[in-house]
XYZ file of C-alpha atoms in Angstrom:
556
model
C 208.140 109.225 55.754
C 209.194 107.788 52.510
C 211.782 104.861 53.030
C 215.168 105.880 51.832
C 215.066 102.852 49.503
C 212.240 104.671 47.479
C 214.402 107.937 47.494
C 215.348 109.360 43.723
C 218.563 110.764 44.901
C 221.324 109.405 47.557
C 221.783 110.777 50.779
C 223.768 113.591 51.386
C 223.947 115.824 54.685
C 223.690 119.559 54.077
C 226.474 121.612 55.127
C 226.433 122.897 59.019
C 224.732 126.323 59.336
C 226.849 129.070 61.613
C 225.017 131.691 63.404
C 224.923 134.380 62.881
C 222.694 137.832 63.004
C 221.545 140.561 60.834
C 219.602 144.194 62.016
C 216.906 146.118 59.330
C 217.684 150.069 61.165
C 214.703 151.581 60.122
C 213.545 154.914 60.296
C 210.067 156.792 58.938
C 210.667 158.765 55.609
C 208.199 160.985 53.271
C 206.679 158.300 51.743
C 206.966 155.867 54.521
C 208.731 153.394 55.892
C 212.775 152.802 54.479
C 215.425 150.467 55.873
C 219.163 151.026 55.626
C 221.145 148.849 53.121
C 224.661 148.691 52.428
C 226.647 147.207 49.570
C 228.883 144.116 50.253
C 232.352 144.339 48.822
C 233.044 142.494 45.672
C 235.442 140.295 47.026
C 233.374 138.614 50.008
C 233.660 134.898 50.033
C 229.445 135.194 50.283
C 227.117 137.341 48.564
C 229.658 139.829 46.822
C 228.662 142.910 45.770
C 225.091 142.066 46.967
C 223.036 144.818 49.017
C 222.051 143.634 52.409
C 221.773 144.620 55.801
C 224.352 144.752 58.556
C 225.461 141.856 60.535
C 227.862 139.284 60.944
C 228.587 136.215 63.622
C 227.860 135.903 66.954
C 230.614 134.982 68.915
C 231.892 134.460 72.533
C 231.834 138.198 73.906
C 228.272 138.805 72.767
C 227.054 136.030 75.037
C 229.755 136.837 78.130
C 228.688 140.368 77.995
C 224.873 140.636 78.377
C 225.014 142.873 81.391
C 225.872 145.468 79.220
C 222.350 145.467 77.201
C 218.996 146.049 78.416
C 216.670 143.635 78.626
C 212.768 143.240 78.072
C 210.448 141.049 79.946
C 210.479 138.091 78.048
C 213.441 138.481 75.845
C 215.027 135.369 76.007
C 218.572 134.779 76.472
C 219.179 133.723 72.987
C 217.628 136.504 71.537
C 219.552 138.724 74.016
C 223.064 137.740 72.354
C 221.594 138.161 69.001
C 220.585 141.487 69.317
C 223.852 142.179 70.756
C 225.420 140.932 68.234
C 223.784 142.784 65.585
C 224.019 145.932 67.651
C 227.959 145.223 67.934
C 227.928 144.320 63.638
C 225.992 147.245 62.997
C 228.878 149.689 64.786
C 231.811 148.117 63.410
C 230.260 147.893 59.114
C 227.938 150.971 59.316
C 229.230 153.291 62.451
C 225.723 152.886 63.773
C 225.221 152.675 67.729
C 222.097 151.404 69.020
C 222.845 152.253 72.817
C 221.970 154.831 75.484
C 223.813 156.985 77.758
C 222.782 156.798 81.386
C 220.343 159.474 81.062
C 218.460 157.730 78.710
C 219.777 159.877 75.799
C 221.113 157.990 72.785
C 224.808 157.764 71.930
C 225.503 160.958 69.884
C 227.677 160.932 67.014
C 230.614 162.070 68.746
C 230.703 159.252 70.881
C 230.535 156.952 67.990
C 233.738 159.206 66.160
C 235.774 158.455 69.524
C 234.955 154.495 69.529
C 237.770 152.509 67.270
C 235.294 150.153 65.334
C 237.614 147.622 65.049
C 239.054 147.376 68.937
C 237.174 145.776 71.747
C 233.688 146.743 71.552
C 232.248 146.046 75.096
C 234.984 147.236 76.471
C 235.216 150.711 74.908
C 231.063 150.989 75.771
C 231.879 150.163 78.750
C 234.701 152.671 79.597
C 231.709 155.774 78.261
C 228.876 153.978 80.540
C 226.897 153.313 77.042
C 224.164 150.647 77.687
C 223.675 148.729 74.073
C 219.734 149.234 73.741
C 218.694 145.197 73.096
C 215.621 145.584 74.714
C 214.702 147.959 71.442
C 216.320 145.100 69.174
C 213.105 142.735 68.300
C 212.703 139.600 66.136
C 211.263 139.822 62.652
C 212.269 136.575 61.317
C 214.594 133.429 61.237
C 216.412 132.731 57.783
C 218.146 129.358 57.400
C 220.086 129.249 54.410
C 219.190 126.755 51.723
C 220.868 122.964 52.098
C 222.054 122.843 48.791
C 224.745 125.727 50.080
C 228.572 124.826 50.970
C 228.284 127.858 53.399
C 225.038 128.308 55.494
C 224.202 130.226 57.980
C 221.368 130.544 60.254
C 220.278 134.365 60.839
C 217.859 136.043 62.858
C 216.004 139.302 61.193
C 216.262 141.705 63.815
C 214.422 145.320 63.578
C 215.146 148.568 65.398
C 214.407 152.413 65.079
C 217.488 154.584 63.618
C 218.756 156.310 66.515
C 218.173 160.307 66.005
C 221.173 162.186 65.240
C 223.339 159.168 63.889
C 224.629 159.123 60.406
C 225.740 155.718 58.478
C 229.252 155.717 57.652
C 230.432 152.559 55.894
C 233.958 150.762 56.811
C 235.142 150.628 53.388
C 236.163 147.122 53.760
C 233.667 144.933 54.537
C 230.446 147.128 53.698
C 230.460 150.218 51.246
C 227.493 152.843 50.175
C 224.948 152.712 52.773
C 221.635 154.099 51.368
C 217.994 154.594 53.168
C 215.635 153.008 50.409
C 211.431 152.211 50.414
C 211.328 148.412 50.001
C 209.513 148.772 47.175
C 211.943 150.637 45.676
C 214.792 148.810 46.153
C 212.618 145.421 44.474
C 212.082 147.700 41.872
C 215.578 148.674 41.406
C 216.426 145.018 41.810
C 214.022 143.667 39.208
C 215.712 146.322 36.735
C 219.248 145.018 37.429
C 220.393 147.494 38.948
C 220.902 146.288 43.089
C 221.448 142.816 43.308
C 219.888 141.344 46.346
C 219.564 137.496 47.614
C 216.963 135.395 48.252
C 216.429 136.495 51.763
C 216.725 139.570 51.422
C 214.286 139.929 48.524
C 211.397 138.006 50.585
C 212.282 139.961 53.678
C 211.793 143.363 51.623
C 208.320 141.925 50.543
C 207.202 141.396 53.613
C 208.213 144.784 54.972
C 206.683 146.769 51.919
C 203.361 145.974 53.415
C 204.030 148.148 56.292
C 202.936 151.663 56.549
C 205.363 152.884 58.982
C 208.111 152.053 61.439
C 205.742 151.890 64.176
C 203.482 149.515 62.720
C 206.512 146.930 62.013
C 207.974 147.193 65.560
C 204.371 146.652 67.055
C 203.979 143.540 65.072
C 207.153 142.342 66.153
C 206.592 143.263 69.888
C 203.257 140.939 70.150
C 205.902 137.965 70.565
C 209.269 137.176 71.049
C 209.004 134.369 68.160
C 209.858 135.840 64.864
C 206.934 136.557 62.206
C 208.265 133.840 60.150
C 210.950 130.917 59.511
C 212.105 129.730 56.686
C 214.881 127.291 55.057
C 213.990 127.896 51.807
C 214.330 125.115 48.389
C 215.085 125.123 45.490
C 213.506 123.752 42.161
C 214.182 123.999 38.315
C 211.552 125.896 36.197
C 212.394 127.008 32.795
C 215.689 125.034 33.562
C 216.712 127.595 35.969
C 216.656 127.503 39.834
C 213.607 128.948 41.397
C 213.523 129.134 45.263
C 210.580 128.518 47.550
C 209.354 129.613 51.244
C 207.315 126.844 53.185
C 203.735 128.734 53.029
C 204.599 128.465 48.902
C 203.099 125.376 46.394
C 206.224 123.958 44.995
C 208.122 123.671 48.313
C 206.359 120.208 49.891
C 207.152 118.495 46.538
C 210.893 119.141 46.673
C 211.135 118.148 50.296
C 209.323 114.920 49.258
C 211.843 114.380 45.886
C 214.746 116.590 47.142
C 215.153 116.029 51.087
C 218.396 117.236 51.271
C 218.243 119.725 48.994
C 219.382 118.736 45.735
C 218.427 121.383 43.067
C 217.567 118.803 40.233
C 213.359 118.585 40.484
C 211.737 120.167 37.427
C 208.598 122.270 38.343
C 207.535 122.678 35.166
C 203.737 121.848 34.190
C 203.678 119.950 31.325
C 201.272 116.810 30.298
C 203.808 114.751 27.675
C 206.094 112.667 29.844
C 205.645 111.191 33.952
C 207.359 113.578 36.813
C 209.074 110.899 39.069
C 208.525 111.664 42.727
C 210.274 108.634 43.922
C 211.436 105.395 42.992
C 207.783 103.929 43.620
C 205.860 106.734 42.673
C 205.349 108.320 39.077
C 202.817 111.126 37.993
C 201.542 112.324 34.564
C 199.372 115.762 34.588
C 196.493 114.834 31.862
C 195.580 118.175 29.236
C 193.050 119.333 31.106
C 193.637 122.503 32.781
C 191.544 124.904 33.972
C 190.039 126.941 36.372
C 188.168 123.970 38.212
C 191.256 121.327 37.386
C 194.414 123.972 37.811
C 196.964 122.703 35.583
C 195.243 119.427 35.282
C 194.326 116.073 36.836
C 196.903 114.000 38.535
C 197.166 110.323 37.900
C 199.582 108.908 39.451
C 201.381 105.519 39.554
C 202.447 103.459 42.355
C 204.800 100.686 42.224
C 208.049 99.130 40.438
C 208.322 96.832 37.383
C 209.160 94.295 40.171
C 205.533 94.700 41.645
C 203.723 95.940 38.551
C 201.669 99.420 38.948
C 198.333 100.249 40.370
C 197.341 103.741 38.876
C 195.148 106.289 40.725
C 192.930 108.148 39.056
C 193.263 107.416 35.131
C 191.922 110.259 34.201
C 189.983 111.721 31.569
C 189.383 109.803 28.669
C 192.514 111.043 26.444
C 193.846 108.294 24.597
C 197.286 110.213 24.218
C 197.428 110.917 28.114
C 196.471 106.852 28.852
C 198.996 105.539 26.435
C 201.894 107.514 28.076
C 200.789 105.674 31.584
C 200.406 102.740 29.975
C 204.172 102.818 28.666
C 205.818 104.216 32.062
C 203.819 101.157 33.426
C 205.226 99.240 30.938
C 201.908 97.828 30.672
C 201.746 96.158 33.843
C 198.948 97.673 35.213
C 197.601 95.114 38.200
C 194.397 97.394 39.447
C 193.170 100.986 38.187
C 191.214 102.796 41.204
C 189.280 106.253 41.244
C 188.749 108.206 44.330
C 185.429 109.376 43.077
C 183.367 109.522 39.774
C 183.976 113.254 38.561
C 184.272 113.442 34.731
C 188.074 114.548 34.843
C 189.311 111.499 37.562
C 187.250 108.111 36.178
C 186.186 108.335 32.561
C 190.062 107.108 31.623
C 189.580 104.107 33.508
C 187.673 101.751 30.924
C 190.033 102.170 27.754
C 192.848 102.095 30.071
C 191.535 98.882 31.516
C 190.732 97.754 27.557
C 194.971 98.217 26.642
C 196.358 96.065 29.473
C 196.711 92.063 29.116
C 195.766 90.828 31.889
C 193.082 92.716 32.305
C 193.307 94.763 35.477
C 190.051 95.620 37.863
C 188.685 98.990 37.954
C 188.204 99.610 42.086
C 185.965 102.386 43.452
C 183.183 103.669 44.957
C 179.988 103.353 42.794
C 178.482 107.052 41.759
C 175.370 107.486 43.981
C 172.102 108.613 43.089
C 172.668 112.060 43.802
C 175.429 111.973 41.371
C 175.312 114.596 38.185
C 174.933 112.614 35.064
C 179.046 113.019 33.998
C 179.810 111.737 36.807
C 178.129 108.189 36.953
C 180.934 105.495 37.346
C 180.307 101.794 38.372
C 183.667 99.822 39.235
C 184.474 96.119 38.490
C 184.588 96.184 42.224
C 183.245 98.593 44.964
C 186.711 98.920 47.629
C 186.031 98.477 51.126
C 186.940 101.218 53.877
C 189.949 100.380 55.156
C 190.695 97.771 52.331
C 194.730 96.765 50.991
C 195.226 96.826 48.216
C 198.813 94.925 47.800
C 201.535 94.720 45.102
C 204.571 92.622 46.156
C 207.255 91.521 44.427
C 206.931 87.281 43.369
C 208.597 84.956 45.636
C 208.441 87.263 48.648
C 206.626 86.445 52.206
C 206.188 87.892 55.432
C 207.662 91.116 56.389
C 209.855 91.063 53.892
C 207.374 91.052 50.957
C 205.572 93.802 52.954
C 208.341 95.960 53.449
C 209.403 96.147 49.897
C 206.108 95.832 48.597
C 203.940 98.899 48.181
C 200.314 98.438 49.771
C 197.516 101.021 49.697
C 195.057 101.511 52.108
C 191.303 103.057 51.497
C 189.888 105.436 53.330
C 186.195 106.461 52.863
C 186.038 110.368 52.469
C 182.804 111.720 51.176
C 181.975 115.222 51.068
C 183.447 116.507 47.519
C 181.586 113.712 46.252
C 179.321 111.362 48.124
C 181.520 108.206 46.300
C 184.988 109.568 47.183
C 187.864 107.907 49.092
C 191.475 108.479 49.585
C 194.568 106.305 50.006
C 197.326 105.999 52.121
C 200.656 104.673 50.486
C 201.793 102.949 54.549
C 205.429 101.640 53.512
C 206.122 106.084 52.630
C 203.324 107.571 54.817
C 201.901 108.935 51.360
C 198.360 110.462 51.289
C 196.853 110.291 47.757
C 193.867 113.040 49.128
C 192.004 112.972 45.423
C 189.867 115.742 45.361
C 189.292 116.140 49.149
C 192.559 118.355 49.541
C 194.042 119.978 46.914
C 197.306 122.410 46.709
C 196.448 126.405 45.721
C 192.691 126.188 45.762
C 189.891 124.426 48.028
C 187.643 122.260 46.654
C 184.415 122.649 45.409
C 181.413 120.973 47.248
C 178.771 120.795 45.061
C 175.362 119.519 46.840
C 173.614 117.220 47.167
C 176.234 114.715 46.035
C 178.637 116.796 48.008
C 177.883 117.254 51.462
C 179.829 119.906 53.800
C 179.159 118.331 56.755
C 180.551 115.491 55.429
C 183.387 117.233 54.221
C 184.507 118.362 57.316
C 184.313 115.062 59.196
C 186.379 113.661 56.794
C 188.918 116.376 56.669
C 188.847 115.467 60.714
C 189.008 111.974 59.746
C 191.956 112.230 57.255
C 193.670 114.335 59.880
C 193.514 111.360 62.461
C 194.706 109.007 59.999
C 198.159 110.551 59.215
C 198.960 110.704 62.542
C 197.971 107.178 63.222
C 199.892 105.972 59.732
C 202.563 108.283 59.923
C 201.286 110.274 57.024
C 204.392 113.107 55.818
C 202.677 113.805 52.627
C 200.117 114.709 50.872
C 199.765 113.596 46.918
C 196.749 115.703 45.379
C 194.746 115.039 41.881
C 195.856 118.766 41.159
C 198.606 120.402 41.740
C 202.352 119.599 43.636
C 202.699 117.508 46.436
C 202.508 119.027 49.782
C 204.224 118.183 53.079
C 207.129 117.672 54.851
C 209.413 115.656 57.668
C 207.405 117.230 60.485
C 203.721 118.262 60.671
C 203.630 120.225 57.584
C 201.185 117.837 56.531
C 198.587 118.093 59.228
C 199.377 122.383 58.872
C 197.905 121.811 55.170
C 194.695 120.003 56.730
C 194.361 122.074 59.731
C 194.561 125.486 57.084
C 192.023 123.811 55.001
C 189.451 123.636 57.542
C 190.541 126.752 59.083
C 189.058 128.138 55.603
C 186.289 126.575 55.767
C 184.721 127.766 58.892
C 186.033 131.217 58.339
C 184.059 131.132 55.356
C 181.318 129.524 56.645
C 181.348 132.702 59.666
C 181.441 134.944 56.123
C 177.880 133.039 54.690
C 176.439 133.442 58.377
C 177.321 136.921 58.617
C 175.926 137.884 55.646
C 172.596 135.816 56.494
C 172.303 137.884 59.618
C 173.107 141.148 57.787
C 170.587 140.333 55.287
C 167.609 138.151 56.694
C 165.713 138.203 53.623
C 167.858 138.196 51.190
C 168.611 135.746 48.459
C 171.611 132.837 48.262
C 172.569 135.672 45.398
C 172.838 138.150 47.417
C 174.720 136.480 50.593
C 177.013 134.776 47.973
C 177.814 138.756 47.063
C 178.947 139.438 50.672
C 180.475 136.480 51.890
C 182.807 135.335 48.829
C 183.425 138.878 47.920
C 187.314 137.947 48.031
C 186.744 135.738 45.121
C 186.824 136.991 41.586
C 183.150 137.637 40.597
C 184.024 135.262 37.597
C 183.989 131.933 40.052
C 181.036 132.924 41.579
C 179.102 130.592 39.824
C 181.195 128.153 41.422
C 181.541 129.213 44.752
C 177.671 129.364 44.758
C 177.338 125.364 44.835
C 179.605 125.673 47.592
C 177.303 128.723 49.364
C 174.737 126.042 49.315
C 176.412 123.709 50.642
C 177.164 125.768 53.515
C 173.313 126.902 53.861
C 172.460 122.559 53.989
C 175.114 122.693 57.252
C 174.155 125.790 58.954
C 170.168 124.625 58.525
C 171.241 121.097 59.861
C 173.499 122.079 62.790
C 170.550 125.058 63.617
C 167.536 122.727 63.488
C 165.722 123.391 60.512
C-alpha cells in the first residue's frame, strides 16, 4: 500500500457506521415486478423527504428474541436478527406484518389493527401466537454508507413477498405515502425530479429492474445466504459536482488510491492540459489521443519528488504540447524516460522529450522485435533487465533510509500485447504501472505475431504472483483510472481479466466446432458477437491470436 508519507490528503477516520436494516416487500403486479416505497418525513435528521424502503436499527430485543422467528437451514444468526429487525421496522412505519399464525396462515389485517405499533413488539406477537416469518426474509445486498458521511450506517437489503391480504398504512410520523411502484418507474420519476431517492436506493432499484418477477428475485437470493452484492460506495468530482461510485465501477480504485478515507476532493474529469496528482510521488498527464483503441488517451505518468528528480513512464506520443507540460511538472528534472513497449501512442515521445532535458536522461526499454509493425520500432539508449531497479533517492541519503524515502522501480518482463513489453512495480507504494498488459474498461488487444496469447496469459499469471509477493494494492494503467484497493481488489482486476479471456477463448472454440469449415470471418461473427460489429476489425487480430493458442496447446 502506498506509504502515508506519499498520501495527498491527511488522515482522517471515517465516522462509525450503526446497524441497521432495511426490507424491499415486494409483490408481482401487471407489468411485473414493484416494491413498496414510502416517503421519509421532511424533518428526519437523514435522508428527509427521500423515498426509501422500511427499516430502522437493530437493537437488543431483535437479537434476545429469535425464538420467535423461523429459521432456514443455513440462515445465520446474524442474518436472523436482521430480518427480525426489518420485519419488526416494517410493522411499526408501514403496518406491514411479515408473520404466520400457527396454522401456517399469514397474519390478517385485523390482527395487525389490534397490535399498538409503537408498544412492545415481541411481546404483543407473542401474546396472538404470531411466528415473525424470517425464514422468508432473504439477503439481497449489504450497503455501507459512504466515509465521507458524519452519520453512517451499515444496512442489509433484505427481500420478502407482500403478505396477501395486508394493506400499507403509513405512521404519519416517521414514514408517509406508501406507494407500490416498477423500479423503472420510480428511476424514471426520479430522473424527472419528481421522487428524490439516495444513492443506495437508486443502485438497488437498478439492480432489481432487471428482474422479471418476484419469484425470480427471491430465487436469486435463496442460492446463498451472502448478499448479491456489497458496497461502500466513493465519491469523486466530475463537472465539479460529486459523482458516487460502486466497487465493480472505473473511477472507484482511483479514489481509494488518492482518497482512502473518503475525502470528496479527486477530480474525474478527462482532460489532457494539466497533471492529475495521485499522490505526493506520483503525477499523471492523459496525452490528446483518444480513441477507440487508446480510450481517453495514453497515460504517462511521473514518479518521484523534486528531491529525487522524476523518471517518466511512457512519454507518449510525440506531441510537443503534451511533452512540454511533463517536462514543467518535472521541473525538468527528468533522470530516466522508460517505455513498457514500442506501440506508436507509448514511445514515439521519448526522443524529443529526452532532446529538452539537461542532463540528458536515458531512454530504458525493451528493443521492438522483428515481428514488430513498422510504427512500432523503438530502440532504447539501454535495453532494462527483468527484474532491474531502477532508483531515485534523494542526495546525501544511505541505507534504509535513502530506500525508504526514495522511490525505486522494479521491471518486470511481460510480453504478450507486445513481444517488447514490461511492467513496473513502484515497491516503497506497492504500485503496478501494468502499461498495456491491463487496462481499466476494455481488454487489450493482442495483435499477432508480435503479440502472443499464450504469452499473454503467462504473464497475466506472472503479474498476478508478483503483487502478492511485492505487496502490489494497485494497479496504474497507460489508459484509463487507476484500479485497486486496500485488500485484493487488485488481484480481482487480474483474475477478471483472464476470466475474459478464456471465456472468450471457449466462444472462438465453440464457434470452430459449430462451424468446421468455416472461415476466421465467420467464427469471429459468432464468438465476438457481443462486440459492436464496428471493432471487429480489431477483435479479429485478437481471434487470431486465439487460433495461434488453441493450434499450439492442440498439437498442430
Amino acid at each position: 500500500m502506498p506509504r502515508t508519507t506519499q498520501l495527498l490528503h491527511p488522515n482522517r477516520s471515517p465516522a462509525p457506521a450503526r446497524v441497521a436494516a432495511t426490507v424491499l416487500l415486494l409483490r408481482d403486479g401487471p407489468l411485473g415486478l414493484e416494491v413498496l416505497m414510502t416517503r421519509r418525513s421532511a424533518r428526519a435528521s437523514f435522508a428527509p423527504g427521500a423515498y426509501v424502503f422500511p427499516g430502522g436499527g437493530v437493537d437488543g430485543a431483535d437479537t434476545q428474541n429469535h425464538t420467535l422467528a423461523t429459521r432456514r437451514i443455513g440462515q445465520q444468526a446474524q442474518h436472523l436478527t436482521e430480518a427480525i429487525a426489518a420485519i419488526r421496522e416494517s410493522l411499526e412505519e408501514l403496518g406491514v406484518l411479515l408473520a404466520r399464525h400457527a396454522d401456517g396462515s399469514w397474519a390478517t389485517q385485523a390482527d395487525i389493527e389490534a397490535l399498538d405499533r409503537q408498544g412492545d413488539f415481541f411481546a404483543q406477537c407473542a401474546a396472538r401466537s404470531l411466528t415473525l416469518a424470517a425464514d422468508e426474509v432473504f439477503v439481497l445486498a449489504r450497503w455501507i454508507a459512504d466515509r465521507d458521511l458524519a452519520r453512517r450506517f451499515e444496512v442489509p437489503f433484505l427481500v420478502a413477498r407482500m403478505p396477501d391480504g395486508q394493506h400499507p398504512v403509513a405512521d404519519e410520523s416517521e414514514q408517509f405515502e406508501p406507494v407500490w411502484v416498477r423500479p423503472a418507474d420510480a428511476l424514471a420519476r426520479h430522473h424527472a425530479g419528481l421522487f428524490f431517492m439516495i444513492y443506495p436506493t437508486i443502485r438497488t432499484l437498478e439492480r432489481l429492474d432487471a428482474f422479471a418477477d418476484v419469484s425470480a428475485l427471491l430465487d436469486a437470493c435463496a442460492v446463498s445466504e451472502e448478499p448479491l452484492w456489497t458496497s461502500c460506495p466513493r465519491a469523486g468530482l466530475l463537472s465539479g459536482r460529486e459523482a458516487r461510485y460502486m466497487e465493480h465501477e472505473l473511477p472507484f480504485g482511483e479514489l481509494a488510491l488518492v482518497c482512502p478515507d473518503g475525502q470528496i476532493v479527486h477530480p474525474l474529469d478527462w482532460q489532457t492540459e494539466r497533471v492529475v496528482p495521485l499522490l505526493k510521488n506520483l503525477q499523471r498527464l492523459t496525452a490528446p489521443n483518444p480513441g477507440a483503441m487508446t480510450g481517453p488517451g495514453t497515460n504517462s505518468y511521473l514518479v518521484g519528488d523534486p528531491d529525487t528528480g522524476y523518471i517518466v513512464i511512457d512519454p507518449g506520443p510525440a506531441d510537443a504540447q503534451h511533452l512540454e507540460k511533463l517536462w514543467r511538472a518535472a521541473g525538468g528534472d527528468i533522470r530516466m524516460i522508460v517505455c513498457t513497449h514500442s506501440h506508436p501512442d507509448h514511445a514515439p515521445g521519448a526522443r524529443p522529450l529526452q532532446a529538452m532535458c539537461a542532463p540528458t536522461p536515458p531512454i530504458l526499454g525493451l528493443p521492438s522485435a522483428p515481428t514488430a509493425r513498422a510504427a512500432s520500432t523503438f530502440t532504447p539508449d539501454r535495453a532494462l533487465l527483468n527484474h532491474e531497479l531502477l532508483t531515485l533517492i534523494s542526495k546525501g541519503l544511505e541505507g534504509d533510509l535513502a530506500y525508504n524515502s526514495g522511490h525505486t522501480l522494479e521491471v518486470i518482463y511481460t510480453p504478450g500485447h507486445a513481444a517488447n513489453h514490461v511492467c513496473l512495480v513502484l515497491l516503497q507504494d506497492g504500485l503496478l504501472f501494468s502499461g498495456d498488459h491491463i487496462l481499466n474498461g476494455s481488454t487489450t488487444v493482442v495483435d499477432p505475431p508480435d503479440g502472443d496469447m499464450n504469452d499473454y496469459l503467462t504473464s497475466l499469471d506472472l503479474l498476478r504472483t508478483t503483487c502478492v509477493q511485492l505487496g502490489v494494492g494497485f494497479i496504474l494503467p497507460a489508459h484509463g483510472y487507476a484500479m485497486g484497493g486496500p485488500g485484493d481488489e487488485a488481484l480481482a482486476a487480474i483474475d477478471r481479466l483472464k476470466a475474459h479471456r478464456l471465456q472468450r477463448e471457449a466462444k472462438v472454440m465453440a464457434a470452430m466446432q459449430a462451424l468446421p469449415d468455416g472461415t476466421p470471418d465467420d467464427w469471429l461473427a459468432s464468438a465476438y458477437a457481443d462486440v459492436p460489429e464496428r471493432m471487429w476489425p480489431v477483435a479479429k487480430r485478437s481471434l487470431l491470436a486465439h487460433l495461434a493458442r488453441i493450434a499450439s496447446n492442440v498439437g498442430y
